[in-house]
Amino acid sequence: MLVRLFKRFFLLLLLAHCPFITRLGNFVVEATIVVATNNVTYQDRIAAFGPRLADEGLLGYLVSVEMIEANNQKGCSKLKRKAPTNQWIALVERGQCTFIEKVRSMQASGAIAVVVGDNKKNGLITMYATGDTSDVIIPSVFIAQTEYKDLRSLSLIVEKPVEVQLVKDNLLQPLLDVIIVVILSPTVMMIFIYVLWRIRQRQRRKQDIAPRQVVGNLATKIFFESKRQENEPQECAICLEDYADEDELRILPCKHEFHIKCIDSWLTTRKKFCPICKRDICSPTEETPLLSNHEPTP
Ligand SMILES: [Zn+2]
Ligand SMILES: [Zn+2]
């Protein structure tokens, strides 16, 4: 029962950390687009090619490419018309040509960065390119469909180009996640495994030893050398000391005798078996029912 409970807890602990684990693989490329006028932020992801974003971010004016050329919404070819502003960031739609083609044609059109918006799904992907991409000198990011729709309508509604900043995500949060995953989780796991191990050990030990009440109910007698019969031992098999007159002895159901002190501590802390014949003192027999009181044998 307890084990099952702990197993369930471990599973929950693992599941709870899954988002952190999945974030680990891509925390270096996550970024944000901040709209300067209202400080609204949009999550994006930096492409695998082209330069990284500088620490201070990149400030520019977001221009939906269809504003410059209505038939070039996807930015697959170099613009024939000039952008309405310098320092402009091209907002293009995914599709029709490859990501790298979009970035190259926008770079050739004078853009300082490219934002590619998804036209199908909501979810971030990393834009990859094959071959040599060293000619790409402007950064590019990918945004999901909802964000793209928002930014696109914003750039179409507002007459002036929208001032935005492309920023790298703060690495602190992902780093904290890393610390949690790499250090804290195993520690928590180890602690629980240890606690579980201790509980099971205690349970096992409890099964191995005899309850004090049962031991206390076993028969006792006072030893007198003069009363000792010939076949009776004269020393305690636990402490190996000879019995002295008036020593208190405990008599086990198997009739073996020991110092009360010695056998009680043996039965209640080590084993519930007679140290000589290994008989379980807790298992009731016909002659010695459990918890029955015995008169000391003379
Ligand atoms: Zn003894
Ligand atoms: Zn015995």
Short mmCIF file of N, CA and C in Angstrom, two decimals, residues 165-266:
data_model
loop_
_atom_site.label_atom_id
_atom_site.label_comp_id
_atom_site.label_asym_id
_atom_site.label_seq_id
_atom_site.Cartn_x
_atom_site.Cartn_y
_atom_site.Cartn_z
N GLN A 165 10.70 45.46 -30.27
CA GLN A 165 12.04 45.05 -29.88
C GLN A 165 12.09 43.54 -29.85
N LEU A 166 13.09 42.97 -30.54
CA LEU A 166 13.29 41.52 -30.46
C LEU A 166 14.27 41.28 -29.32
N VAL A 167 13.82 40.54 -28.33
CA VAL A 167 14.72 40.28 -27.18
C VAL A 167 14.86 38.79 -26.92
N LYS A 168 16.04 38.48 -26.43
CA LYS A 168 16.29 37.11 -26.00
C LYS A 168 15.58 36.93 -24.67
N ASP A 169 15.10 35.72 -24.43
CA ASP A 169 14.46 35.47 -23.14
C ASP A 169 15.49 35.49 -22.02
N ASN A 170 15.02 35.91 -20.87
CA ASN A 170 15.87 35.87 -19.69
C ASN A 170 16.25 34.42 -19.42
N LEU A 171 17.54 34.19 -19.32
CA LEU A 171 17.98 32.81 -19.14
C LEU A 171 17.84 32.32 -17.71
N LEU A 172 17.50 33.26 -16.81
CA LEU A 172 17.48 32.89 -15.39
C LEU A 172 16.43 31.82 -15.11
N GLN A 173 15.22 32.04 -15.68
CA GLN A 173 14.15 31.08 -15.39
C GLN A 173 14.49 29.68 -15.89
N PRO A 174 14.91 29.57 -17.17
CA PRO A 174 15.31 28.23 -17.62
C PRO A 174 16.45 27.67 -16.78
N LEU A 175 17.36 28.54 -16.33
CA LEU A 175 18.48 28.06 -15.52
C LEU A 175 17.96 27.49 -14.20
N LEU A 176 16.95 28.18 -13.64
CA LEU A 176 16.35 27.67 -12.41
C LEU A 176 15.73 26.30 -12.66
N ASP A 177 15.09 26.20 -13.84
CA ASP A 177 14.51 24.90 -14.20
C ASP A 177 15.59 23.83 -14.26
N VAL A 178 16.72 24.23 -14.85
CA VAL A 178 17.83 23.28 -14.98
C VAL A 178 18.28 22.84 -13.59
N ILE A 179 18.39 23.82 -12.69
CA ILE A 179 18.83 23.50 -11.34
C ILE A 179 17.84 22.55 -10.68
N ILE A 180 16.55 22.85 -10.88
CA ILE A 180 15.52 21.98 -10.28
C ILE A 180 15.64 20.56 -10.83
N VAL A 181 15.79 20.48 -12.15
CA VAL A 181 15.82 19.15 -12.77
C VAL A 181 17.09 18.40 -12.41
N VAL A 182 18.21 19.11 -12.50
CA VAL A 182 19.50 18.43 -12.36
C VAL A 182 19.85 18.17 -10.90
N ILE A 183 19.53 19.12 -10.02
CA ILE A 183 19.97 18.96 -8.63
C ILE A 183 18.83 18.60 -7.69
N LEU A 184 17.78 19.40 -7.71
CA LEU A 184 16.74 19.22 -6.69
C LEU A 184 15.94 17.93 -6.86
N SER A 185 15.55 17.65 -8.10
CA SER A 185 14.72 16.46 -8.32
C SER A 185 15.41 15.18 -7.84
N PRO A 186 16.66 14.95 -8.27
CA PRO A 186 17.31 13.74 -7.78
C PRO A 186 17.43 13.72 -6.26
N THR A 187 17.66 14.93 -5.68
CA THR A 187 17.79 15.00 -4.22
C THR A 187 16.48 14.59 -3.56
N VAL A 188 15.38 15.17 -4.07
CA VAL A 188 14.07 14.83 -3.51
C VAL A 188 13.81 13.33 -3.67
N MET A 189 14.15 12.83 -4.87
CA MET A 189 13.97 11.41 -5.13
C MET A 189 14.77 10.57 -4.14
N MET A 190 16.04 10.97 -3.95
CA MET A 190 16.91 10.20 -3.06
C MET A 190 16.36 10.19 -1.65
N ILE A 191 15.86 11.37 -1.21
CA ILE A 191 15.31 11.46 0.14
C ILE A 191 14.12 10.51 0.28
N PHE A 192 13.26 10.50 -0.75
CA PHE A 192 12.09 9.64 -0.66
C PHE A 192 12.46 8.17 -0.72
N ILE A 193 13.44 7.87 -1.56
CA ILE A 193 13.89 6.48 -1.63
C ILE A 193 14.46 6.06 -0.27
N TYR A 194 15.22 6.98 0.35
CA TYR A 194 15.80 6.69 1.66
C TYR A 194 14.70 6.47 2.71
N VAL A 195 13.71 7.40 2.70
CA VAL A 195 12.62 7.29 3.68
C VAL A 195 11.88 5.97 3.47
N LEU A 196 11.62 5.66 2.21
CA LEU A 196 10.93 4.41 1.88
C LEU A 196 11.73 3.21 2.38
N TRP A 197 13.03 3.28 2.13
CA TRP A 197 13.92 2.19 2.55
C TRP A 197 13.89 2.03 4.06
N ARG A 198 13.91 3.20 4.78
CA ARG A 198 13.88 3.15 6.24
C ARG A 198 12.56 2.56 6.75
N ILE A 199 11.45 2.96 6.10
CA ILE A 199 10.15 2.46 6.53
C ILE A 199 10.06 0.95 6.32
N ARG A 200 10.56 0.51 5.16
CA ARG A 200 10.52 -0.92 4.88
C ARG A 200 11.42 -1.69 5.84
N GLN A 201 12.56 -1.07 6.15
CA GLN A 201 13.48 -1.71 7.11
C GLN A 201 12.82 -1.87 8.46
N ARG A 202 12.14 -0.78 8.88
CA ARG A 202 11.49 -0.80 10.18
C ARG A 202 10.39 -1.86 10.20
N GLN A 203 9.65 -1.92 9.04
CA GLN A 203 8.59 -2.93 8.96
C GLN A 203 9.18 -4.33 9.06
N ARG A 204 10.29 -4.53 8.34
CA ARG A 204 10.94 -5.83 8.34
C ARG A 204 11.44 -6.18 9.74
N ARG A 205 12.01 -5.12 10.39
CA ARG A 205 12.55 -5.36 11.74
C ARG A 205 11.43 -5.69 12.70
N LYS A 206 10.30 -5.02 12.49
CA LYS A 206 9.15 -5.26 13.37
C LYS A 206 8.67 -6.71 13.22
N GLN A 207 8.78 -7.21 11.99
CA GLN A 207 8.37 -8.60 11.77
C GLN A 207 9.36 -9.56 12.40
N ASP A 208 10.61 -9.10 12.51
CA ASP A 208 11.67 -9.98 13.02
C ASP A 208 11.68 -10.07 14.54
N ILE A 209 11.19 -9.01 15.20
CA ILE A 209 11.31 -9.00 16.66
C ILE A 209 9.97 -9.33 17.32
N ALA A 210 10.06 -9.64 18.60
CA ALA A 210 8.85 -10.02 19.34
C ALA A 210 8.28 -8.80 20.07
N PRO A 211 6.96 -8.67 20.13
CA PRO A 211 6.36 -7.55 20.87
C PRO A 211 6.70 -7.66 22.36
N ARG A 212 6.93 -6.51 22.99
CA ARG A 212 7.31 -6.49 24.41
C ARG A 212 6.27 -7.20 25.28
N GLN A 213 4.99 -7.01 24.89
CA GLN A 213 3.91 -7.58 25.70
C GLN A 213 4.01 -9.11 25.72
N VAL A 214 4.30 -9.68 24.54
CA VAL A 214 4.41 -11.15 24.45
C VAL A 214 5.59 -11.63 25.29
N VAL A 215 6.71 -10.90 25.17
CA VAL A 215 7.91 -11.29 25.91
C VAL A 215 7.65 -11.17 27.42
N GLY A 216 6.99 -10.08 27.80
CA GLY A 216 6.73 -9.86 29.22
C GLY A 216 5.82 -10.91 29.83
N ASN A 217 5.03 -11.56 28.99
CA ASN A 217 4.10 -12.58 29.49
C ASN A 217 4.73 -13.97 29.59
N LEU A 218 5.98 -14.09 29.14
CA LEU A 218 6.63 -15.40 29.21
C LEU A 218 7.00 -15.70 30.67
N ALA A 219 7.08 -16.96 30.95
CA ALA A 219 7.34 -17.38 32.34
C ALA A 219 8.71 -16.95 32.82
N THR A 220 8.83 -16.77 34.14
CA THR A 220 10.13 -16.41 34.74
C THR A 220 10.36 -17.31 35.95
N LYS A 221 11.58 -17.29 36.42
CA LYS A 221 11.87 -18.01 37.68
C LYS A 221 13.10 -17.38 38.33
N ILE A 222 13.27 -17.68 39.60
CA ILE A 222 14.47 -17.24 40.32
C ILE A 222 15.43 -18.43 40.40
N PHE A 223 16.68 -18.17 40.01
CA PHE A 223 17.65 -19.27 39.98
C PHE A 223 18.28 -19.50 41.35
N PHE A 224 18.35 -20.76 41.70
CA PHE A 224 19.14 -21.16 42.89
C PHE A 224 19.98 -22.35 42.49
N GLU A 225 21.27 -22.24 42.69
CA GLU A 225 22.17 -23.33 42.31
C GLU A 225 21.76 -24.64 42.98
N SER A 226 21.27 -24.51 44.21
CA SER A 226 20.90 -25.71 44.96
C SER A 226 19.72 -26.45 44.33
N LYS A 227 18.87 -25.63 43.63
CA LYS A 227 17.68 -26.27 43.04
C LYS A 227 17.94 -26.75 41.62
N ARG A 228 19.10 -26.41 41.07
CA ARG A 228 19.37 -26.74 39.68
C ARG A 228 19.47 -28.25 39.47
N GLN A 229 18.76 -28.72 38.42
CA GLN A 229 18.86 -30.14 38.12
C GLN A 229 20.06 -30.38 37.22
N GLU A 230 20.45 -31.61 37.15
CA GLU A 230 21.71 -31.96 36.50
C GLU A 230 21.73 -31.59 35.01
N ASN A 231 20.58 -31.79 34.36
CA ASN A 231 20.55 -31.52 32.90
C ASN A 231 20.31 -30.03 32.59
N GLU A 232 20.11 -29.23 33.62
CA GLU A 232 19.86 -27.81 33.39
C GLU A 232 21.17 -27.03 33.26
N PRO A 233 21.22 -26.09 32.29
CA PRO A 233 22.48 -25.34 32.11
C PRO A 233 22.77 -24.42 33.28
N GLN A 234 24.03 -24.14 33.52
CA GLN A 234 24.37 -23.24 34.62
C GLN A 234 24.84 -21.88 34.13
N GLU A 235 24.83 -21.71 32.82
CA GLU A 235 25.22 -20.39 32.31
C GLU A 235 24.21 -19.89 31.27
N CYS A 236 24.16 -18.56 31.13
CA CYS A 236 23.27 -17.92 30.15
C CYS A 236 23.95 -17.98 28.79
N ALA A 237 23.23 -18.54 27.78
CA ALA A 237 23.83 -18.73 26.46
C ALA A 237 24.04 -17.42 25.72
N ILE A 238 23.48 -16.33 26.27
CA ILE A 238 23.63 -15.04 25.58
C ILE A 238 24.87 -14.30 26.10
N CYS A 239 24.92 -14.12 27.44
CA CYS A 239 26.08 -13.37 27.97
C CYS A 239 27.21 -14.30 28.40
N LEU A 240 26.93 -15.61 28.34
CA LEU A 240 27.92 -16.64 28.67
C LEU A 240 28.42 -16.56 30.12
N GLU A 241 27.61 -15.92 30.98
CA GLU A 241 28.01 -15.86 32.40
C GLU A 241 27.24 -16.91 33.18
N ASP A 242 27.91 -17.43 34.21
CA ASP A 242 27.25 -18.43 35.06
C ASP A 242 26.11 -17.76 35.82
N TYR A 243 25.03 -18.53 36.02
CA TYR A 243 23.93 -18.01 36.82
C TYR A 243 24.36 -17.95 38.28
N ALA A 244 23.94 -16.89 38.94
CA ALA A 244 24.21 -16.79 40.38
C ALA A 244 22.89 -16.95 41.12
N ASP A 245 22.94 -17.28 42.36
CA ASP A 245 21.72 -17.44 43.16
C ASP A 245 20.92 -16.14 43.10
N GLU A 246 19.60 -16.30 43.00
CA GLU A 246 18.63 -15.20 42.96
C GLU A 246 18.65 -14.42 41.63
N ASP A 247 19.36 -14.96 40.63
CA ASP A 247 19.28 -14.35 39.28
C ASP A 247 17.87 -14.60 38.72
N GLU A 248 17.30 -13.59 38.06
CA GLU A 248 15.98 -13.77 37.47
C GLU A 248 16.15 -14.32 36.05
N LEU A 249 15.49 -15.43 35.77
CA LEU A 249 15.60 -16.06 34.45
C LEU A 249 14.24 -16.05 33.75
N ARG A 250 14.32 -16.00 32.46
CA ARG A 250 13.11 -16.08 31.65
C ARG A 250 13.09 -17.47 31.01
N ILE A 251 11.91 -18.09 31.01
CA ILE A 251 11.79 -19.43 30.41
C ILE A 251 11.00 -19.29 29.11
N LEU A 252 11.62 -19.64 28.00
CA LEU A 252 10.93 -19.57 26.71
C LEU A 252 10.02 -20.78 26.53
N PRO A 253 9.06 -20.70 25.59
CA PRO A 253 8.16 -21.84 25.37
C PRO A 253 8.91 -23.14 25.08
N CYS A 254 10.13 -23.00 24.52
CA CYS A 254 10.92 -24.20 24.22
C CYS A 254 11.65 -24.72 25.45
N LYS A 255 11.39 -24.07 26.59
CA LYS A 255 11.98 -24.44 27.89
C LYS A 255 13.42 -23.99 28.06
N HIS A 256 13.98 -23.30 27.10
CA HIS A 256 15.33 -22.76 27.28
C HIS A 256 15.25 -21.53 28.17
N GLU A 257 16.29 -21.37 29.01
CA GLU A 257 16.29 -20.29 29.99
C GLU A 257 17.47 -19.34 29.76
N PHE A 258 17.23 -18.09 30.08
CA PHE A 258 18.28 -17.06 29.95
C PHE A 258 18.04 -16.01 31.00
N HIS A 259 19.05 -15.15 31.22
CA HIS A 259 18.81 -13.99 32.08
C HIS A 259 17.65 -13.18 31.48
N ILE A 260 16.78 -12.68 32.33
CA ILE A 260 15.66 -11.88 31.81
C ILE A 260 16.18 -10.71 30.97
N LYS A 261 17.18 -10.02 31.54
CA LYS A 261 17.76 -8.86 30.86
C LYS A 261 18.28 -9.24 29.46
N CYS A 262 19.01 -10.35 29.43
CA CYS A 262 19.64 -10.76 28.17
C CYS A 262 18.60 -11.16 27.13
N ILE A 263 17.67 -12.06 27.53
CA ILE A 263 16.73 -12.59 26.53
C ILE A 263 15.69 -11.54 26.12
N ASP A 264 15.29 -10.67 27.06
CA ASP A 264 14.29 -9.66 26.70
C ASP A 264 14.85 -8.71 25.64
N SER A 265 16.10 -8.32 25.85
CA SER A 265 16.66 -7.39 24.86
C SER A 265 16.91 -8.11 23.53
N TRP A 266 17.26 -9.38 23.60
CA TRP A 266 17.45 -10.18 22.37
C TRP A 266 16.14 -10.29 21.60
#
